[in-house]
mmCIF file of C-alpha atoms in Angstrom:
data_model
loop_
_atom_site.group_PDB
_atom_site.id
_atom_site.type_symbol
_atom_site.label_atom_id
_atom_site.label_comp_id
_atom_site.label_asym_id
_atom_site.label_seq_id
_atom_site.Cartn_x
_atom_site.Cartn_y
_atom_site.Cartn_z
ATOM 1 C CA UNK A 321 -13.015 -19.759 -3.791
ATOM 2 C CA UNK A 322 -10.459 -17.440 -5.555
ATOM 3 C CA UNK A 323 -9.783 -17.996 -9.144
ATOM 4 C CA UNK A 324 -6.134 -19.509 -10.005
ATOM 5 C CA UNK A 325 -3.533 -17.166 -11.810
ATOM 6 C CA UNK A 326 -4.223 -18.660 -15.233
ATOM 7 C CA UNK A 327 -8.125 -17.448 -14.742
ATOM 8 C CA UNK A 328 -7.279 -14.339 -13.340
ATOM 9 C CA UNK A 329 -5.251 -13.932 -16.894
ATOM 10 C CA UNK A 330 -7.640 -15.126 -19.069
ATOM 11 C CA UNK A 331 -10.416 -13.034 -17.711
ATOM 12 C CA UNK A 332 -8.173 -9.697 -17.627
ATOM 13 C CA UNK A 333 -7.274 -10.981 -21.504
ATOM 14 C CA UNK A 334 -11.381 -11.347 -22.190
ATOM 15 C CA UNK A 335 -11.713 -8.007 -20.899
ATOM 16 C CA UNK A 336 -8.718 -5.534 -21.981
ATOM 17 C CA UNK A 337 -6.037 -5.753 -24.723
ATOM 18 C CA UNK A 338 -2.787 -6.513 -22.662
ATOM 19 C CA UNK A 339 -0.825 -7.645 -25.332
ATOM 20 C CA UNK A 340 2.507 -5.290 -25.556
ATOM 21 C CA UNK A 341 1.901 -2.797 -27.854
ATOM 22 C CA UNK A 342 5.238 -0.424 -29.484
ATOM 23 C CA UNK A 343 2.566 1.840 -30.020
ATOM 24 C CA UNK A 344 1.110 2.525 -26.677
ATOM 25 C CA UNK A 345 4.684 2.997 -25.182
ATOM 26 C CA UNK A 346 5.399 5.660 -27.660
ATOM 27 C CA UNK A 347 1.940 7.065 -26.820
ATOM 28 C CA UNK A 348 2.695 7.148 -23.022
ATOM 29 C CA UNK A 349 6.865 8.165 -23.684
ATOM 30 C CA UNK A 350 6.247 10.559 -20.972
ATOM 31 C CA UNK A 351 5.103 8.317 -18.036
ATOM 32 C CA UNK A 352 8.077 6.207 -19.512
ATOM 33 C CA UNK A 353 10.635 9.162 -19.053
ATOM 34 C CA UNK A 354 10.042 9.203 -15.284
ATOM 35 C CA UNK A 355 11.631 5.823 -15.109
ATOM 36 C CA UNK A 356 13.823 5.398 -18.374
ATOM 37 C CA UNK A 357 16.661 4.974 -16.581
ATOM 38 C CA UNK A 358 16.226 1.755 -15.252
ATOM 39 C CA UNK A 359 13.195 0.331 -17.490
ATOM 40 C CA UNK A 360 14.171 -0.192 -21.282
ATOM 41 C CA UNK A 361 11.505 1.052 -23.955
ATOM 42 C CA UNK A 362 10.838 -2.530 -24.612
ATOM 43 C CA UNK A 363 9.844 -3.547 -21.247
ATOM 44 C CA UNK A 364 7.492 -0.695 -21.210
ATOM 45 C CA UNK A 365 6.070 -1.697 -24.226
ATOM 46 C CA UNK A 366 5.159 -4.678 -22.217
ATOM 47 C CA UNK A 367 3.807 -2.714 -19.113
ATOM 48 C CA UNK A 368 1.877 -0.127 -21.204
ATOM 49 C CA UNK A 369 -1.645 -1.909 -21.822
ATOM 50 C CA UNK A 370 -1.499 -2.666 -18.128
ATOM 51 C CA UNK A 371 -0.968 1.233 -16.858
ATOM 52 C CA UNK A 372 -3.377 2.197 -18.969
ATOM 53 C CA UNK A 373 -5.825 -0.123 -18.515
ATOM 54 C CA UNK A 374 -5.182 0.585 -14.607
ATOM 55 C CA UNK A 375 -5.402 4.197 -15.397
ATOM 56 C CA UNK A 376 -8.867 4.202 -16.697
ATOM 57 C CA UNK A 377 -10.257 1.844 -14.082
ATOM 58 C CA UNK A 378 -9.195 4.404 -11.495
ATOM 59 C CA UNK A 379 -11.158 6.885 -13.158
ATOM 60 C CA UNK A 380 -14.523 5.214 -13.273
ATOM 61 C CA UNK A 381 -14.004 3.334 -9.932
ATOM 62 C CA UNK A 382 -13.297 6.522 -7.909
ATOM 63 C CA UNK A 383 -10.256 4.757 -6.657
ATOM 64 C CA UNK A 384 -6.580 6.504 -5.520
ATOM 65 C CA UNK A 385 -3.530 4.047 -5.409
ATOM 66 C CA UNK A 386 -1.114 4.753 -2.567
ATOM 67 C CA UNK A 387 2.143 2.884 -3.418
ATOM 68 C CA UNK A 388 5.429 2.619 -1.019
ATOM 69 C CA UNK A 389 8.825 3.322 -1.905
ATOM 70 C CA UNK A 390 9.717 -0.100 -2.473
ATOM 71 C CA UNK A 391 7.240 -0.877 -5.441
ATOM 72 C CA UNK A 392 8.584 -1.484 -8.429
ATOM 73 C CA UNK A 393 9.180 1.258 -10.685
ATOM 74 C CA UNK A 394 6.966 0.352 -13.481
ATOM 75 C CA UNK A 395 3.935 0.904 -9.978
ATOM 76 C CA UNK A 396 6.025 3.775 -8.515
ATOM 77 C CA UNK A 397 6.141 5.983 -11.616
ATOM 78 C CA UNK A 398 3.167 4.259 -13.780
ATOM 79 C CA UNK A 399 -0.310 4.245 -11.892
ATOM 80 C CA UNK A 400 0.725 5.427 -8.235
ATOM 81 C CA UNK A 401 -1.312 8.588 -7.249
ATOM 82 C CA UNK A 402 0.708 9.308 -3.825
ATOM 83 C CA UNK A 403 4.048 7.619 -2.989
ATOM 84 C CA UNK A 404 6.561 7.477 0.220
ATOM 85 C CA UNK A 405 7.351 6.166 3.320
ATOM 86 C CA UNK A 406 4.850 4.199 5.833
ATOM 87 C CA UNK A 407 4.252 7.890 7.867
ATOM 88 C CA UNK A 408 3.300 9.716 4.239
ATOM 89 C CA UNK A 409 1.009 7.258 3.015
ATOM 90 C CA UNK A 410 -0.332 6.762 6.877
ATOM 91 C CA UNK A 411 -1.222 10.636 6.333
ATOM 92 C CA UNK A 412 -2.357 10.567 3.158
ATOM 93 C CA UNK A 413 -4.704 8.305 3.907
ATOM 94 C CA UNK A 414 -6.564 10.842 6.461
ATOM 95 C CA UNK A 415 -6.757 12.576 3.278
ATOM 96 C CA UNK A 416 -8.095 10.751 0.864
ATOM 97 C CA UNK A 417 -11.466 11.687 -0.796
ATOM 98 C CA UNK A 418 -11.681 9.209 -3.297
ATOM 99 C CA UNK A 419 -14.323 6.201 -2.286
ATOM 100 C CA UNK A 420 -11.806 3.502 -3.116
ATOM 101 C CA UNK A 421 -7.846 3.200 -1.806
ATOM 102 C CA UNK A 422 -5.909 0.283 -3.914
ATOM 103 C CA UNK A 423 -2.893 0.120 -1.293
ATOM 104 C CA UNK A 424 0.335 -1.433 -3.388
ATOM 105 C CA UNK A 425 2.644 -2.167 -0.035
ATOM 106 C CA UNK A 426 2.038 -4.904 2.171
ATOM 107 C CA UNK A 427 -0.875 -6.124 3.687
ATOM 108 C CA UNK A 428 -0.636 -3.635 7.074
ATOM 109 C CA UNK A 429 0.039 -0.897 5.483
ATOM 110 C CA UNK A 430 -3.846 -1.635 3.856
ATOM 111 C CA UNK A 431 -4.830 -2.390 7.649
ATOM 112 C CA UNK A 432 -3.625 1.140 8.304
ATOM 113 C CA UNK A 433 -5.576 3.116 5.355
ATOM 114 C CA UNK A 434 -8.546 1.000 6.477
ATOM 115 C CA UNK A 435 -8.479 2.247 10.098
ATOM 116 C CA UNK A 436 -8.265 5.208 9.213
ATOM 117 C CA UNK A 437 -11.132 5.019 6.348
ATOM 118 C CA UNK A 438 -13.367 2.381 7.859
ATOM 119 C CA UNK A 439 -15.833 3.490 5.412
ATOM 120 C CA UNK A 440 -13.915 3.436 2.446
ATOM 121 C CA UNK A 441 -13.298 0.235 0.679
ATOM 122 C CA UNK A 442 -9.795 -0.320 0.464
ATOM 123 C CA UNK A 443 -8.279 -3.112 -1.921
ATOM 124 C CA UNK A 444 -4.905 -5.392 -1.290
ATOM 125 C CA UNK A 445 -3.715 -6.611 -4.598
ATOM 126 C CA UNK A 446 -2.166 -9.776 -2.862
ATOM 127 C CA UNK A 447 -3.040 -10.833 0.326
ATOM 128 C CA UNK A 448 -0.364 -12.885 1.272
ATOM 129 C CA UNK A 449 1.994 -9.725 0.586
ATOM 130 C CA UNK A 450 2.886 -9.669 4.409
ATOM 131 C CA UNK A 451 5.775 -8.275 6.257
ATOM 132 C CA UNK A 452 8.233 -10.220 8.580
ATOM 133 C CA UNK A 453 7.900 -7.594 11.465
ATOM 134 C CA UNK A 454 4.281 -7.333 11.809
ATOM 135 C CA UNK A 455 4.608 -11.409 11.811
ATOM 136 C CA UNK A 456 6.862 -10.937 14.566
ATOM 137 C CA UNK A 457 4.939 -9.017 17.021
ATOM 138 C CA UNK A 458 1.418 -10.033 19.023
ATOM 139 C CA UNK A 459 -0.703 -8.241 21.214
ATOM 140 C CA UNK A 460 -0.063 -11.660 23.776
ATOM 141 C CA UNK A 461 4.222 -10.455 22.763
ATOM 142 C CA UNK A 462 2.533 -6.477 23.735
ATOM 143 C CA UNK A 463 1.173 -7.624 26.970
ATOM 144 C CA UNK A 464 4.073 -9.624 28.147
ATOM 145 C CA UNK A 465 6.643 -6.738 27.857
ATOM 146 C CA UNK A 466 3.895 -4.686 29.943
ATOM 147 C CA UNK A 467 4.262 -7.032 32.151
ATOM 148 C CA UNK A 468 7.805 -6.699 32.301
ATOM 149 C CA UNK A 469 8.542 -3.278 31.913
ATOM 150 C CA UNK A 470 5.377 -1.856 34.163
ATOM 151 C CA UNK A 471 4.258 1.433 33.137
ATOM 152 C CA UNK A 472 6.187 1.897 30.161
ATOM 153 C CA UNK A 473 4.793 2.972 27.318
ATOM 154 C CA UNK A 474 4.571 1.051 24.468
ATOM 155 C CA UNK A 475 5.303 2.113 20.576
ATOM 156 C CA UNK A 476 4.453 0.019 18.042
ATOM 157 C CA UNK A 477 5.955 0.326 14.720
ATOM 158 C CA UNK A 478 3.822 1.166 12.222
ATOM 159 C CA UNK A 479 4.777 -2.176 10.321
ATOM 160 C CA UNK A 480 2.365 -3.923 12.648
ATOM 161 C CA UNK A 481 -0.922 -5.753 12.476
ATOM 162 C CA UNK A 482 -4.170 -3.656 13.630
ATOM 163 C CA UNK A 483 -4.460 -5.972 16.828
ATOM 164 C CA UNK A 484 -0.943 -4.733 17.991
ATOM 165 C CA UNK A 485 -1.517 -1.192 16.947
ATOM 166 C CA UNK A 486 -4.555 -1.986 19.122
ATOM 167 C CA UNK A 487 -2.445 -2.798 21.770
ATOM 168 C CA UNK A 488 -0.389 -0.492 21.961
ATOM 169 C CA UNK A 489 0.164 3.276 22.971
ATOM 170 C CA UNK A 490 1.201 5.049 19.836
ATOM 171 C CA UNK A 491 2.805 4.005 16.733
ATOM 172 C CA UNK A 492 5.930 5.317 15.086
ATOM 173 C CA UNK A 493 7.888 4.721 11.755
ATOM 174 C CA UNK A 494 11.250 4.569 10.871
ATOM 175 C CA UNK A 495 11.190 8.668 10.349
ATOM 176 C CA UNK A 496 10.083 9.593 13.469
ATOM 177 C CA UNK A 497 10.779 6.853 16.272
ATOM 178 C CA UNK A 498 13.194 9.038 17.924
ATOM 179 C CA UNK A 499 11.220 12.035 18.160
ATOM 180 C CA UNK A 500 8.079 9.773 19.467
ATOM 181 C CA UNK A 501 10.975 7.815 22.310
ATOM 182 C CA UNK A 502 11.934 10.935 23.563
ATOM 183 C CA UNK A 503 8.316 12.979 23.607
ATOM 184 C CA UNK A 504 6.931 10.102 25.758
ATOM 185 C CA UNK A 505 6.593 10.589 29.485
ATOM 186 C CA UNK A 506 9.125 8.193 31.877
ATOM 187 C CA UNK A 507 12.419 6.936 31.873
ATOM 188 C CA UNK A 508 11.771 3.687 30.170
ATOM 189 C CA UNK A 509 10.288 3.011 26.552
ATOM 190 C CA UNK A 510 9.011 -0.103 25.097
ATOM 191 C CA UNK A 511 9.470 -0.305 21.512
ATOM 192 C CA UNK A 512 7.968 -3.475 19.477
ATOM 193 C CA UNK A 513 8.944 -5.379 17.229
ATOM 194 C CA UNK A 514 11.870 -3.908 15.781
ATOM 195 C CA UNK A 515 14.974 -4.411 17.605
ATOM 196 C CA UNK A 516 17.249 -2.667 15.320
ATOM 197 C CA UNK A 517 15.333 0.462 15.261
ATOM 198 C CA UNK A 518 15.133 0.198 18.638
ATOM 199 C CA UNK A 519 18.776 -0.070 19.036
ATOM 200 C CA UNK A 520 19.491 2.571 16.413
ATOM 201 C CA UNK A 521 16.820 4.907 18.519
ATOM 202 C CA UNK A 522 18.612 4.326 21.985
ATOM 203 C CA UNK A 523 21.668 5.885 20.745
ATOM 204 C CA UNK A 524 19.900 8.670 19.211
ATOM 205 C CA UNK A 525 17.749 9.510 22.748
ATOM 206 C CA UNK A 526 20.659 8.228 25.507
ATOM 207 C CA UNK A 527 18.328 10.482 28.018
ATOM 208 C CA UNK A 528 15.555 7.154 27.565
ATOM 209 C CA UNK A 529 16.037 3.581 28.617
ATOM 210 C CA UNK A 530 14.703 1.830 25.567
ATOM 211 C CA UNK A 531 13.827 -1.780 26.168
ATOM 212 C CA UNK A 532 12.941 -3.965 22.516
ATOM 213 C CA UNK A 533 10.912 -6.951 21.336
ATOM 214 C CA UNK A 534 12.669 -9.487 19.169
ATOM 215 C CA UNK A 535 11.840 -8.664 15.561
ATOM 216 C CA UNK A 536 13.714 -7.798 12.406
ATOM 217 C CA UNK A 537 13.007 -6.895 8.854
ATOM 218 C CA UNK A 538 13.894 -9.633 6.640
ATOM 219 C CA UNK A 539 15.746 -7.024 4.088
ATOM 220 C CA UNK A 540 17.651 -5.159 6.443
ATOM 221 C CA UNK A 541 19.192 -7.499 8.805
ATOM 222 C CA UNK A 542 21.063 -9.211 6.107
ATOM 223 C CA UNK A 543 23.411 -5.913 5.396
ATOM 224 C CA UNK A 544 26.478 -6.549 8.077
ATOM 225 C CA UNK A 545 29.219 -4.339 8.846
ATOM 226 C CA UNK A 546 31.825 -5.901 6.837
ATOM 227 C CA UNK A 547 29.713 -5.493 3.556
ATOM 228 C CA UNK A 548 29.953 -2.058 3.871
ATOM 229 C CA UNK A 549 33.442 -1.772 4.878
ATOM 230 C CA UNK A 550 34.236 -4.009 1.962
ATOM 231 C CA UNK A 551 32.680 -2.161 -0.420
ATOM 232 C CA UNK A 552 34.074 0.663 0.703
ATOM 233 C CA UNK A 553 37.510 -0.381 0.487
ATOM 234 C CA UNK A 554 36.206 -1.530 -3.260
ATOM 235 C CA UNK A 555 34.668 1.971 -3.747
ATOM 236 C CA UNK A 556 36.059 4.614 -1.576
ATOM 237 C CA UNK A 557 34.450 7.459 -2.908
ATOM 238 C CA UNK A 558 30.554 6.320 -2.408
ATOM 239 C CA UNK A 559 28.278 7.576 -0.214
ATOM 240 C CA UNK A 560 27.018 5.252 1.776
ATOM 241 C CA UNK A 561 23.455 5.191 2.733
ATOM 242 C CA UNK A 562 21.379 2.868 5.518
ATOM 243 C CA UNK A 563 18.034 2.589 6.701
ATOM 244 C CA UNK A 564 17.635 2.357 10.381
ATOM 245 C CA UNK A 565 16.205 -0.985 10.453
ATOM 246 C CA UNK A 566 19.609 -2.204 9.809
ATOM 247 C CA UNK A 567 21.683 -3.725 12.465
ATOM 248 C CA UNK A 568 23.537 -0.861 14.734
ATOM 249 C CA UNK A 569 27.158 -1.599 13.612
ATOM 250 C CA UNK A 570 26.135 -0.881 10.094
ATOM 251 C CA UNK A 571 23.982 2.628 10.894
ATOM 252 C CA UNK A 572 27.730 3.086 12.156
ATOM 253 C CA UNK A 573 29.772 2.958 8.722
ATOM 254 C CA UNK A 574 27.289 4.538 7.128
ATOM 255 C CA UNK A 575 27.691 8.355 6.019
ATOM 256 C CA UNK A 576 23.709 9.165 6.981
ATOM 257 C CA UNK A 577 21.369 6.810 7.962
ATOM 258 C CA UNK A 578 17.369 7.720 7.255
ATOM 259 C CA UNK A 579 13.603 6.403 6.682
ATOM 260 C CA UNK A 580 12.968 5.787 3.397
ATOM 261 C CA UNK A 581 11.488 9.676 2.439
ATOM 262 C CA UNK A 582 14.275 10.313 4.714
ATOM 263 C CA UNK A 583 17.167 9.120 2.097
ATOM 264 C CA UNK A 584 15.118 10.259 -0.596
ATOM 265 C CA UNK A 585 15.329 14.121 0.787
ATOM 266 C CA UNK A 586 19.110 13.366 1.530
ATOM 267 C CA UNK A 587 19.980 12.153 -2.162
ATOM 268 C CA UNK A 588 18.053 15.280 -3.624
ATOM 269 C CA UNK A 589 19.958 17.866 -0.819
ATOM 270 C CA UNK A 590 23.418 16.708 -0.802
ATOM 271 C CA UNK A 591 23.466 15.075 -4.421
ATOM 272 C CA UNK A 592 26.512 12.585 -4.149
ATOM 273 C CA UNK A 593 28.731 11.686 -7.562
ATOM 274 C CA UNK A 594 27.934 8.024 -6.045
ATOM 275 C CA UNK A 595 25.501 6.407 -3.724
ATOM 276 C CA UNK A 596 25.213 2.701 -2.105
ATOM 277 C CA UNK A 597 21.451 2.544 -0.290
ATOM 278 C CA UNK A 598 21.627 0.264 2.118
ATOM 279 C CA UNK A 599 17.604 -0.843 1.673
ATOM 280 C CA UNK A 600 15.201 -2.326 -0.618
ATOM 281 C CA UNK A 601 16.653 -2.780 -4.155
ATOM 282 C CA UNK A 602 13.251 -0.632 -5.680
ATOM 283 C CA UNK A 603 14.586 2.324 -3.972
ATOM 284 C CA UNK A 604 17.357 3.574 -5.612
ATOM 285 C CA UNK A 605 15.122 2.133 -9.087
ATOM 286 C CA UNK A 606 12.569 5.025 -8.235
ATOM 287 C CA UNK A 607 14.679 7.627 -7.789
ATOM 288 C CA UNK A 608 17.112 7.554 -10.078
ATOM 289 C CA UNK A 609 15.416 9.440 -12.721
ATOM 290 C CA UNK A 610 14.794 12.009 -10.885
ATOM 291 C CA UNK A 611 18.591 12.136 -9.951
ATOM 292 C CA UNK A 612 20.417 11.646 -13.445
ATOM 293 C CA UNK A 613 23.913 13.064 -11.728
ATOM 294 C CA UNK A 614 24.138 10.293 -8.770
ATOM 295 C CA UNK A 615 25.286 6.802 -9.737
ATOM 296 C CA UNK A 616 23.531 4.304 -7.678
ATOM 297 C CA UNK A 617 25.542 1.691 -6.998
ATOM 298 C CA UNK A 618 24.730 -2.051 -5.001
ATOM 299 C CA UNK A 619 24.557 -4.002 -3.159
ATOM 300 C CA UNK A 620 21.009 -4.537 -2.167
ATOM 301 C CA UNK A 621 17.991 -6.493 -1.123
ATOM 302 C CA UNK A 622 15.023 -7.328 -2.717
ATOM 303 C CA UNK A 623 11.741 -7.808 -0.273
ATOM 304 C CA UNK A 624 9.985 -10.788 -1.647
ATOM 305 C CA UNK A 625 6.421 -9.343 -0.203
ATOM 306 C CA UNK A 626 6.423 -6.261 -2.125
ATOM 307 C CA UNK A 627 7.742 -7.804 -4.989
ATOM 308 C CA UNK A 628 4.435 -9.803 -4.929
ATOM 309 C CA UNK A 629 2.654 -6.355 -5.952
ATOM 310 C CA UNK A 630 2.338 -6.466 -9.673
ATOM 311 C CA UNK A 631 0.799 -4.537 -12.239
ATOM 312 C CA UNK A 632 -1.226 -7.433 -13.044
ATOM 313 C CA UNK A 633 -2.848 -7.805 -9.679
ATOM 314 C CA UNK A 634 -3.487 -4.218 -9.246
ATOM 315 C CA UNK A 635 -5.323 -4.587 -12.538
ATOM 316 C CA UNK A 636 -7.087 -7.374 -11.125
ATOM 317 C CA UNK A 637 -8.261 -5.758 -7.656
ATOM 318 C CA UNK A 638 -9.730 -3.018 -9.135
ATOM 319 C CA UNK A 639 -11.819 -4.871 -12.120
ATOM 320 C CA UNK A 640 -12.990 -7.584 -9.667
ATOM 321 C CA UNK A 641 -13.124 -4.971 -6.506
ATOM 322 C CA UNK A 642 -10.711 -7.675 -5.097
ATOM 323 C CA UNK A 643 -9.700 -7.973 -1.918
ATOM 324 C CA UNK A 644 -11.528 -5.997 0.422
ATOM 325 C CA UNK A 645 -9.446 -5.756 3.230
ATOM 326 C CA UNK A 646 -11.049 -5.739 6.908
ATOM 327 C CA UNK A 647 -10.575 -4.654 10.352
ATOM 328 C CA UNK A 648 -12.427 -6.269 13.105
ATOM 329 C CA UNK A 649 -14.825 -3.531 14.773
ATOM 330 C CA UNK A 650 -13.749 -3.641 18.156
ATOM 331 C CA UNK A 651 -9.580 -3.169 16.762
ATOM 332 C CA UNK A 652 -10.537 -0.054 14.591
ATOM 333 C CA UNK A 653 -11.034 2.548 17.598
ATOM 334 C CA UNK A 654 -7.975 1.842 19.627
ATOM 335 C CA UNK A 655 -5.610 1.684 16.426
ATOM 336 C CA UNK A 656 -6.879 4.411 14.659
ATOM 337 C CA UNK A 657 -5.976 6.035 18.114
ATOM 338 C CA UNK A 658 -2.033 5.018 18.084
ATOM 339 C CA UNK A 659 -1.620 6.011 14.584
ATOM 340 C CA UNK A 660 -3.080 9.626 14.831
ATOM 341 C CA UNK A 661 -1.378 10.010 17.907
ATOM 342 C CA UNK A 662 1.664 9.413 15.873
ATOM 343 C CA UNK A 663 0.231 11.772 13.067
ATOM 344 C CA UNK A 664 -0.502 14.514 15.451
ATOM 345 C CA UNK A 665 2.756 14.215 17.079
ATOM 346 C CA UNK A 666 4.364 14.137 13.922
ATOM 347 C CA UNK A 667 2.626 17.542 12.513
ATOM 348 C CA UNK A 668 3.400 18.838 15.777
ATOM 349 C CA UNK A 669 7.323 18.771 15.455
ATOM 350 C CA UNK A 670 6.645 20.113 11.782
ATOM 351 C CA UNK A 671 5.232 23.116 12.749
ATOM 352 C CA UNK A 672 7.468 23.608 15.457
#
């Protein structure tokens, strides 16, 4: 049985000093100054003991922590050893040497290092961190657009459970969908579970039919059109910014619409007086150091599973070695082959 929260915190309080400490902070100013911006001194003093503590544990575990865009930036900036997009931490997982992964995202993105380490231990901070498209999607949901769409090959977004990566072709994320729809063979594409990337993909490769499963991310198909026409009426000179897991009619008022590395790269090239991105709230938290010049402005929305990531529970996972996350034998082969098909594919176009 798992321990509760309160003895999770009382054996992390038996074991390290977590109590905020002005000190520390001022000891670690520099790890601070990569996030200033949007975290005041005096909540680092309270995150501090934790990033340390983490800090060292990596050390003698032998343990790497991969962290998403959308941590928070206290993760991001504070213990992560490689950051980015689902595709960058997909390939930096082929990469790792390190014995032990701690994956701060959601709970397939830690199905995805561990198919592609099955002999690595990799550790989820939270298990029940899922994500609303890979709950949307099932290989039996796989096989019945076969059925439908005969032939057709099928791409799986990354944000997927290892049995429907299983099931699937090849995989694709939000950076390179397009340039998977239109390297395929045929003239008609599955593409699960997303239906707004789908969408957003059709009108990017008209030369493919591109046929969709039902799914949506729970952050990005609550942006509508008329938000961002408001708030640009409100704000005319912003730069608007959208992910392409947003609905299609608001891709269309945005000014450039990219994966997550994808509007990361944009911000740093073009360097607008004012941005709006049209994503998860941690994004523009995580960059915004790095970008002193750009006002970030909202709207946004928070994702409640990767919010469930804490500096805590990372802390946690690696002093217990808790929780080993698993991939049934028989799913490992077949998924590990969508995803590096993706990779390969992927590397392919970069060296092109």
């Amino acid at each position: 049985m798992s321990p509760s929260l309160t003895e999770i915190r009382q054996n992390l309080a038996h074991a390290y000093d977590l109590a905020p400490s002005l000190d520390l902070a001022e000891q670690t100013r520099e790890i601070w100054g990569r996030m200033a911006r949007v975290v005041p001194f005096a909540d680092w003093a309270m995150h501090a003991p934790y990033v340390q503590a983490i800090n060292r544990l990596k050390a003698e575990r032998g343990a790497v922590v991969l962290a998403h865009n959308y941590m928070t930036p206290e993760i991001y900036h504070g213990i992560a050893d490689v950051v980015g997009d689902s595709l960058q931490l997909a390939i930096a997982a082929t990469r790792v040497d390190a014995p032990v992964i701690v994956q701060c995202g959601v709970h397939f993105m830690a199905e995805t290092s561990k198919i592609l380490n099955p002999g690595k231990t990799v550790l989820m901070p939270d298990m029940a961190a899922g994500c609303s498209l890979a709950e949307a999607i099932t290989p039996e949901g796989i096989a019945v657009m076969r059925a439908r769409y005969p032939g057709a090959p099928v791409v799986s977004y990354v944000n997927t459970t290892a049995a429907v990566k299983a099931a699937s072709d090849i995989c694709c994320t939000s950076s390179n969908a397009a340039q998977i729809v239109r390297a395929l063979p045929g003239d008609t594409v599955i593409m699960t579970p997303d239906k707004y990337l789908a969408q957003n993909v059709a009108r990017q490769v008209p030369e493919k039919r591109v046929v969709w499963w039902d799914g949506a991310c729970i952050v990005h198909e609550r942006f509508t059109a008329q938000d961002l026409r408001d708030f640009r009426a409100f704000q005319p000179d912003t730069t608007i910014i959208a992910h392409p897991e947003c609905p299609p009619d608001v891709v269309a008022e945005a000014d450039y619409t990219g994966s997550t590395s994808g509007i990361i790269d944009f911000v740093a090239r073009e360097r607008p007086a004012k941005a709006l991105l049209v994503t998860e709230c941690s994004m523009a938290s995580n960059i915004a150091d790095a970008h002193p010049a750009v006002e970030f402005v909202g709207p946004c929305n928070m994702c409640p599973y990767m919010k469930m990531i804490t500096l805590e529970k990372v802390l946690w996972s690696l002093h217990s070695m808790t929780t080993p996350v698993e991939v049934a034998a028989e799913l490992v082969a077949p998924a590990r082959a969508a995803v590096e098909r993706m990779i390969a594919l992927s590397a392919a176009k970069a060296a092109a």
